[in-house]
Tab-separated table of N, CA, C and O in Angstrom:
chain	number	residue	atom	x	y	z
A	1	MET	N	76.593	41.558	108.832
A	1	MET	CA	75.748	41.498	107.649
A	1	MET	C	75.874	42.800	106.876
A	1	MET	O	75.759	43.872	107.437
A	2	GLU	N	76.110	42.683	105.613
A	2	GLU	CA	76.169	43.848	104.747
A	2	GLU	C	74.770	44.086	104.183
A	2	GLU	O	74.284	43.342	103.334
A	3	LYS	N	74.100	45.137	104.690
A	3	LYS	CA	72.694	45.388	104.335
A	3	LYS	C	72.466	45.540	102.845
A	3	LYS	O	71.503	45.004	102.310
A	4	ASN	N	73.336	46.269	102.172
A	4	ASN	CA	73.121	46.499	100.738
A	4	ASN	C	73.166	45.199	99.945
A	4	ASN	O	72.348	44.984	99.058
A	5	LYS	N	74.134	44.345	100.259
A	5	LYS	CA	74.232	43.074	99.541
A	5	LYS	C	73.038	42.191	99.868
A	5	LYS	O	72.482	41.540	98.989
A	6	ALA	N	72.627	42.173	101.134
A	6	ALA	CA	71.467	41.375	101.534
A	6	ALA	C	70.227	41.849	100.787
A	6	ALA	O	69.483	41.046	100.214
A	7	LYS	N	70.010	43.149	100.779
A	7	LYS	CA	68.838	43.698	100.085
A	7	LYS	C	68.894	43.360	98.602
A	7	LYS	O	67.908	42.914	98.015
A	8	GLU	N	70.059	43.554	98.006
A	8	GLU	CA	70.234	43.300	96.574
A	8	GLU	C	69.917	41.842	96.221
A	8	GLU	O	69.220	41.567	95.251
A	9	LYS	N	70.414	40.920	97.022
A	9	LYS	CA	70.226	39.498	96.725
A	9	LYS	C	68.784	39.052	96.963
A	9	LYS	O	68.229	38.279	96.181
A	10	VAL	N	68.163	39.520	98.044
A	10	VAL	CA	66.770	39.150	98.300
A	10	VAL	C	65.880	39.744	97.214
A	10	VAL	O	64.989	39.069	96.681
A	11	LEU	N	66.141	40.988	96.852
A	11	LEU	CA	65.378	41.638	95.790
A	11	LEU	C	65.537	40.878	94.473
A	11	LEU	O	64.554	40.636	93.759
A	12	GLU	N	66.752	40.466	94.166
A	12	GLU	CA	67.001	39.697	92.943
A	12	GLU	C	66.210	38.384	92.958
A	12	GLU	O	65.603	38.002	91.949
A	13	PHE	N	66.192	37.712	94.099
A	13	PHE	CA	65.451	36.456	94.211
A	13	PHE	C	63.953	36.681	93.981
A	13	PHE	O	63.323	35.972	93.192
A	14	VAL	N	63.388	37.685	94.634
A	14	VAL	CA	61.955	37.966	94.487
A	14	VAL	C	61.635	38.336	93.042
A	14	VAL	O	60.645	37.862	92.471
A	15	GLN	N	62.481	39.145	92.421
A	15	GLN	CA	62.249	39.534	91.031
A	15	GLN	C	62.326	38.334	90.083
A	15	GLN	O	61.539	38.229	89.140
A	16	GLU	N	63.273	37.441	90.345
A	16	GLU	CA	63.399	36.233	89.515
A	16	GLU	C	62.164	35.356	89.645
A	16	GLU	O	61.677	34.817	88.645
A	17	ILE	N	61.662	35.222	90.842
A	17	ILE	CA	60.447	34.430	91.049
A	17	ILE	C	59.273	35.104	90.343
A	17	ILE	O	58.485	34.451	89.653
A	18	GLN	N	59.180	36.415	90.480
A	18	GLN	CA	58.096	37.154	89.833
A	18	GLN	C	58.136	36.957	88.315
A	18	GLN	O	57.115	36.693	87.686
A	19	LYS	N	59.334	37.071	87.729
A	19	LYS	CA	59.476	36.890	86.274
A	19	LYS	C	59.048	35.487	85.851
A	19	LYS	O	58.376	35.323	84.838
A	20	SER	N	59.439	34.498	86.618
A	20	SER	CA	59.131	33.114	86.237
A	20	SER	C	57.650	32.791	86.374
A	20	SER	O	57.172	31.835	85.785
A	21	GLN	N	56.927	33.609	87.121
A	21	GLN	CA	55.497	33.358	87.336
A	21	GLN	C	54.596	34.206	86.442
A	21	GLN	O	53.377	34.099	86.513
A	22	LYS	N	55.188	35.061	85.609
A	22	LYS	CA	54.392	35.896	84.697
A	22	LYS	C	53.521	35.015	83.811
A	22	LYS	O	53.976	34.026	83.263
A	23	GLY	N	52.269	35.372	83.699
A	23	GLY	CA	51.358	34.633	82.845
A	23	GLY	C	50.751	33.404	83.495
A	23	GLY	O	49.917	32.731	82.900
A	24	ILE	N	51.174	33.094	84.704
A	24	ILE	CA	50.608	31.947	85.422
A	24	ILE	C	49.613	32.500	86.437
A	24	ILE	O	49.966	33.320	87.277
A	25	ALA	N	48.387	32.064	86.329
A	25	ALA	CA	47.331	32.591	87.202
A	25	ALA	C	47.413	31.959	88.586
A	25	ALA	O	47.059	30.806	88.782
A	26	ASN	N	47.957	32.715	89.524
A	26	ASN	CA	47.982	32.288	90.924
A	26	ASN	C	47.983	33.567	91.759
A	26	ASN	O	49.032	34.067	92.151
A	27	SER	N	46.803	34.091	91.987
A	27	SER	CA	46.695	35.379	92.662
A	27	SER	C	47.236	35.326	94.089
A	27	SER	O	47.759	36.319	94.582
A	28	GLU	N	47.139	34.162	94.718
A	28	GLU	CA	47.667	34.041	96.075
A	28	GLU	C	49.188	34.207	96.083
A	28	GLU	O	49.736	34.929	96.903
A	29	LEU	N	49.861	33.542	95.148
A	29	LEU	CA	51.310	33.672	95.061
A	29	LEU	C	51.696	35.093	94.650
A	29	LEU	O	52.659	35.651	95.182
A	30	GLU	N	50.951	35.674	93.725
A	30	GLU	CA	51.231	37.061	93.328
A	30	GLU	C	51.188	37.987	94.535
A	30	GLU	O	52.026	38.874	94.676
A	31	GLN	N	50.221	37.777	95.421
A	31	GLN	CA	50.114	38.601	96.633
A	31	GLN	C	51.318	38.365	97.544
A	31	GLN	O	51.853	39.296	98.125
A	32	LYS	N	51.760	37.126	97.648
A	32	LYS	CA	52.923	36.802	98.486
A	32	LYS	C	54.180	37.471	97.930
A	32	LYS	O	55.032	37.931	98.685
A	33	ILE	N	54.297	37.536	96.615
A	33	ILE	CA	55.437	38.215	95.987
A	33	ILE	C	55.380	39.705	96.309
A	33	ILE	O	56.393	40.307	96.682
A	34	GLN	N	54.198	40.302	96.199
A	34	GLN	CA	54.052	41.728	96.543
A	34	GLN	C	54.362	41.965	98.019
A	34	GLN	O	54.991	42.971	98.375
A	35	ASP	N	53.945	41.040	98.876
A	35	ASP	CA	54.266	41.142	100.303
A	35	ASP	C	55.781	41.138	100.514
A	35	ASP	O	56.304	41.863	101.368
A	36	SER	N	56.488	40.326	99.731
A	36	SER	CA	57.946	40.261	99.836
A	36	SER	C	58.582	41.602	99.473
A	36	SER	O	59.503	42.065	100.154
A	37	PHE	N	58.086	42.224	98.400
A	37	PHE	CA	58.606	43.553	98.021
A	37	PHE	C	58.370	44.567	99.148
A	37	PHE	O	59.246	45.374	99.461
A	38	GLU	N	57.212	44.491	99.760
A	38	GLU	CA	56.891	45.411	100.857
A	38	GLU	C	57.823	45.183	102.053
A	38	GLU	O	58.310	46.136	102.663
A	39	LEU	N	58.084	43.926	102.373
A	39	LEU	CA	59.004	43.615	103.470
A	39	LEU	C	60.405	44.150	103.168
A	39	LEU	O	61.074	44.688	104.052
A	40	ILE	N	60.835	44.000	101.936
A	40	ILE	CA	62.151	44.519	101.535
A	40	ILE	C	62.187	46.033	101.715
A	40	ILE	O	63.164	46.581	102.237
A	41	ASP	N	61.110	46.710	101.317
A	41	ASP	CA	61.029	48.169	101.481
A	41	ASP	C	61.148	48.591	102.949
A	41	ASP	O	61.581	49.693	103.249
A	42	HIS	N	60.754	47.672	103.855
A	42	HIS	CA	60.816	47.959	105.292
A	42	HIS	C	62.041	47.311	105.948
A	42	HIS	O	62.066	47.116	107.161
A	43	PHE	N	63.026	46.969	105.130
A	43	PHE	CA	64.304	46.422	105.596
A	43	PHE	C	64.162	45.089	106.333
A	43	PHE	O	64.987	44.746	107.170
A	44	GLU	N	63.134	44.329	106.003
A	44	GLU	CA	62.908	43.005	106.584
A	44	GLU	C	63.336	41.943	105.565
A	44	GLU	O	62.539	41.128	105.116
A	45	PHE	N	64.622	41.969	105.216
A	45	PHE	CA	65.133	41.106	104.154
A	45	PHE	C	65.005	39.624	104.503
A	45	PHE	O	64.602	38.812	103.680
A	46	GLY	N	65.371	39.281	105.718
A	46	GLY	CA	65.302	37.880	106.149
A	46	GLY	C	63.885	37.351	106.153
A	46	GLY	O	63.625	36.220	105.726
A	47	VAL	N	62.955	38.165	106.628
A	47	VAL	CA	61.546	37.763	106.659
A	47	VAL	C	61.024	37.598	105.233
A	47	VAL	O	60.309	36.638	104.935
A	48	ALA	N	61.402	38.512	104.347
A	48	ALA	CA	60.973	38.434	102.950
A	48	ALA	C	61.461	37.135	102.309
A	48	ALA	O	60.691	36.433	101.643
A	49	LEU	N	62.721	36.812	102.529
A	49	LEU	CA	63.294	35.593	101.960
A	49	LEU	C	62.615	34.358	102.538
A	49	LEU	O	62.155	33.480	101.798
A	50	GLU	N	62.523	34.298	103.836
A	50	GLU	CA	61.929	33.137	104.497
A	50	GLU	C	60.470	32.936	104.081
A	50	GLU	O	60.060	31.825	103.739
A	51	ASN	N	59.700	33.999	104.089
A	51	ASN	CA	58.286	33.883	103.726
A	51	ASN	C	58.101	33.411	102.288
A	51	ASN	O	57.268	32.549	102.023
A	52	LEU	N	58.877	33.985	101.372
A	52	LEU	CA	58.706	33.598	99.970
A	52	LEU	C	59.127	32.148	99.745
A	52	LEU	O	58.439	31.398	99.046
A	53	ILE	N	60.211	31.733	100.354
A	53	ILE	CA	60.635	30.337	100.222
A	53	ILE	C	59.547	29.408	100.762
A	53	ILE	O	59.190	28.415	100.125
A	54	GLU	N	59.006	29.744	101.928
A	54	GLU	CA	57.944	28.916	102.504
A	54	GLU	C	56.715	28.881	101.604
A	54	GLU	O	56.078	27.835	101.443
A	55	ASN	N	56.371	30.031	101.003
A	55	ASN	CA	55.208	30.074	100.123
A	55	ASN	C	55.429	29.280	98.844
A	55	ASN	O	54.515	28.605	98.360
A	56	LEU	N	56.609	29.359	98.287
A	56	LEU	CA	56.920	28.563	97.096
A	56	LEU	C	56.763	27.082	97.404
A	56	LEU	O	56.202	26.321	96.606
A	57	TYR	N	57.239	26.693	98.561
A	57	TYR	CA	57.143	25.287	98.970
A	57	TYR	C	55.681	24.893	99.200
A	57	TYR	O	55.220	23.858	98.743
A	58	GLU	N	54.957	25.763	99.896
A	58	GLU	CA	53.544	25.495	100.192
A	58	GLU	C	52.720	25.335	98.919
A	58	GLU	O	51.859	24.463	98.826
A	59	PHE	N	52.992	26.200	97.908
A	59	PHE	CA	52.248	26.142	96.659
A	59	PHE	C	52.859	25.166	95.654
A	59	PHE	O	52.373	25.039	94.530
A	60	ASP	N	53.973	24.517	96.044
A	60	ASP	CA	54.661	23.539	95.196
A	60	ASP	C	55.021	24.136	93.833
A	60	ASP	O	54.732	23.573	92.779
A	61	ILE	N	55.678	25.301	93.878
A	61	ILE	CA	56.062	26.028	92.669
A	61	ILE	C	57.470	25.600	92.250
A	61	ILE	O	58.420	25.756	93.019
A	62	PRO	N	57.628	25.061	91.054
A	62	PRO	CA	58.971	24.685	90.603
A	62	PRO	C	59.852	25.929	90.414
A	62	PRO	O	59.378	26.953	89.907
A	63	ILE	N	61.098	25.814	90.836
A	63	ILE	CA	62.048	26.916	90.667
A	63	ILE	C	63.341	26.363	90.076
A	63	ILE	O	63.626	25.181	90.186
A	64	SER	N	64.086	27.257	89.463
A	64	SER	CA	65.309	26.841	88.770
A	64	SER	C	66.496	26.740	89.739
A	64	SER	O	66.469	27.282	90.846
A	65	GLN	N	67.520	26.057	89.271
A	65	GLN	CA	68.754	25.965	90.049
A	65	GLN	C	69.336	27.361	90.265
A	65	GLN	O	69.863	27.652	91.335
A	66	ASN	N	69.217	28.219	89.269
A	66	ASN	CA	69.708	29.592	89.391
A	66	ASN	C	68.954	30.341	90.501
A	66	ASN	O	69.565	31.067	91.288
A	67	GLN	N	67.646	30.169	90.565
A	67	GLN	CA	66.863	30.832	91.605
A	67	GLN	C	67.246	30.315	92.990
A	67	GLN	O	67.342	31.088	93.946
A	68	ILE	N	67.499	29.030	93.084
A	68	ILE	CA	67.949	28.456	94.357
A	68	ILE	C	69.305	29.051	94.742
A	68	ILE	O	69.530	29.412	95.897
A	69	ALA	N	70.196	29.186	93.760
A	69	ALA	CA	71.523	29.757	94.027
A	69	ALA	C	71.409	31.204	94.515
A	69	ALA	O	72.131	31.609	95.439
A	70	ILE	N	70.511	31.964	93.931
A	70	ILE	CA	70.314	33.354	94.351
A	70	ILE	C	69.774	33.394	95.779
A	70	ILE	O	70.229	34.199	96.607
A	71	ALA	N	68.817	32.524	96.085
A	71	ALA	CA	68.271	32.464	97.442
A	71	ALA	C	69.368	32.116	98.442
A	71	ALA	O	69.438	32.699	99.532
A	72	ARG	N	70.236	31.185	98.057
A	72	ARG	CA	71.340	30.786	98.942
A	72	ARG	C	72.294	31.969	99.172
A	72	ARG	O	72.726	32.220	100.299
A	73	GLU	N	72.617	32.697	98.116
A	73	GLU	CA	73.483	33.870	98.243
A	73	GLU	C	72.837	34.921	99.151
A	73	GLU	O	73.528	35.573	99.940
A	74	ALA	N	71.523	35.075	99.038
A	74	ALA	CA	70.804	36.031	99.892
A	74	ALA	C	70.913	35.612	101.355
A	74	ALA	O	71.193	36.439	102.225
A	75	ALA	N	70.691	34.329	101.617
A	75	ALA	CA	70.799	33.825	102.990
A	75	ALA	C	72.211	34.037	103.529
A	75	ALA	O	72.393	34.507	104.665
A	76	GLU	N	73.203	33.717	102.717
A	76	GLU	CA	74.597	33.880	103.139
A	76	GLU	C	74.939	35.345	103.390
A	76	GLU	O	75.678	35.654	104.316
A	77	ALA	N	74.380	36.249	102.592
A	77	ALA	CA	74.631	37.678	102.780
A	77	ALA	C	74.089	38.157	104.129
A	77	ALA	O	74.587	39.125	104.696
A	78	MET	N	73.061	37.456	104.625
A	78	MET	CA	72.478	37.817	105.924
A	78	MET	C	72.978	36.922	107.045
A	78	MET	O	72.494	36.995	108.167
A	79	GLU	N	73.950	36.050	106.716
A	79	GLU	CA	74.523	35.108	107.669
A	79	GLU	C	73.464	34.183	108.266
A	79	GLU	O	73.487	33.858	109.452
A	80	ILE	N	72.521	33.771	107.413
A	80	ILE	CA	71.499	32.808	107.806
A	80	ILE	C	71.964	31.441	107.325
A	80	ILE	O	72.385	31.293	106.178
A	81	ASN	N	71.893	30.453	108.185
A	81	ASN	CA	72.308	29.099	107.840
A	81	ASN	C	71.416	28.557	106.723
A	81	ASN	O	70.202	28.440	106.897
A	82	TRP	N	72.006	28.221	105.590
A	82	TRP	CA	71.250	27.736	104.437
A	82	TRP	C	70.511	26.431	104.750
A	82	TRP	O	69.471	26.138	104.159
A	83	GLY	N	70.995	25.663	105.695
A	83	GLY	CA	70.344	24.412	106.058
A	83	GLY	C	68.877	24.591	106.407
A	83	GLY	O	68.062	23.689	106.190
A	84	LYS	N	68.543	25.749	106.886
A	84	LYS	CA	67.156	26.079	107.240
A	84	LYS	C	66.240	26.045	106.010
A	84	LYS	O	65.037	25.830	106.142
A	85	PHE	N	66.823	26.286	104.827
A	85	PHE	CA	66.031	26.393	103.600
A	85	PHE	C	66.304	25.292	102.585
A	85	PHE	O	65.761	25.325	101.479
A	86	GLU	N	67.130	24.324	102.925
A	86	GLU	CA	67.518	23.297	101.953
A	86	GLU	C	66.328	22.557	101.355
A	86	GLU	O	66.421	22.035	100.248
A	87	TYR	N	65.217	22.546	102.060
A	87	TYR	CA	64.038	21.833	101.563
A	87	TYR	C	63.546	22.377	100.207
A	87	TYR	O	62.848	21.659	99.481
A	88	ILE	N	63.932	23.602	99.837
A	88	ILE	CA	63.465	24.113	98.548
A	88	ILE	C	64.144	23.415	97.374
A	88	ILE	O	63.687	23.529	96.248
A	89	GLU	N	65.208	22.666	97.659
A	89	GLU	CA	65.848	21.886	96.601
A	89	GLU	C	64.840	20.913	95.981
A	89	GLU	O	64.958	20.551	94.809
A	90	GLU	N	63.815	20.518	96.753
A	90	GLU	CA	62.782	19.615	96.255
A	90	GLU	C	61.962	20.254	95.128
A	90	GLU	O	61.309	19.554	94.357
A	91	LEU	N	61.993	21.572	95.040
A	91	LEU	CA	61.191	22.292	94.035
A	91	LEU	C	61.943	22.503	92.728
A	91	LEU	O	61.400	23.053	91.790
A	92	LYS	N	63.199	22.047	92.705
A	92	LYS	CA	64.027	22.288	91.524
A	92	LYS	C	63.363	21.736	90.277
A	92	LYS	O	63.001	20.568	90.215
A	93	SER	N	63.194	22.619	89.283
A	93	SER	CA	62.597	22.192	88.016
A	93	SER	C	63.638	21.433	87.216
A	93	SER	O	64.825	21.701	87.306
A	94	LYS	N	63.167	20.503	86.446
A	94	LYS	CA	64.071	19.658	85.648
A	94	LYS	C	64.499	20.379	84.391
A	94	LYS	O	63.842	21.153	83.831
């Protein structure tokens, strides 16, 4: 696993989710996004990715195909089997 690429991709995913949620009142999700940044700061890239994906699914937050692609690249950078996260395809916004 290349740590820099993993960090870069997970950070990009979290930032993209944060941008897409600007102006939408969901303090619980906002806290989960901040938790993800904190995990990244502590080199817990896989946990940050997994937790945020699970939270997006739990809160039924629509995400773009681009955001899904970034999440997939992050998983691949950490050599995590994408099949574990395929369920987020259900959140794809039209």
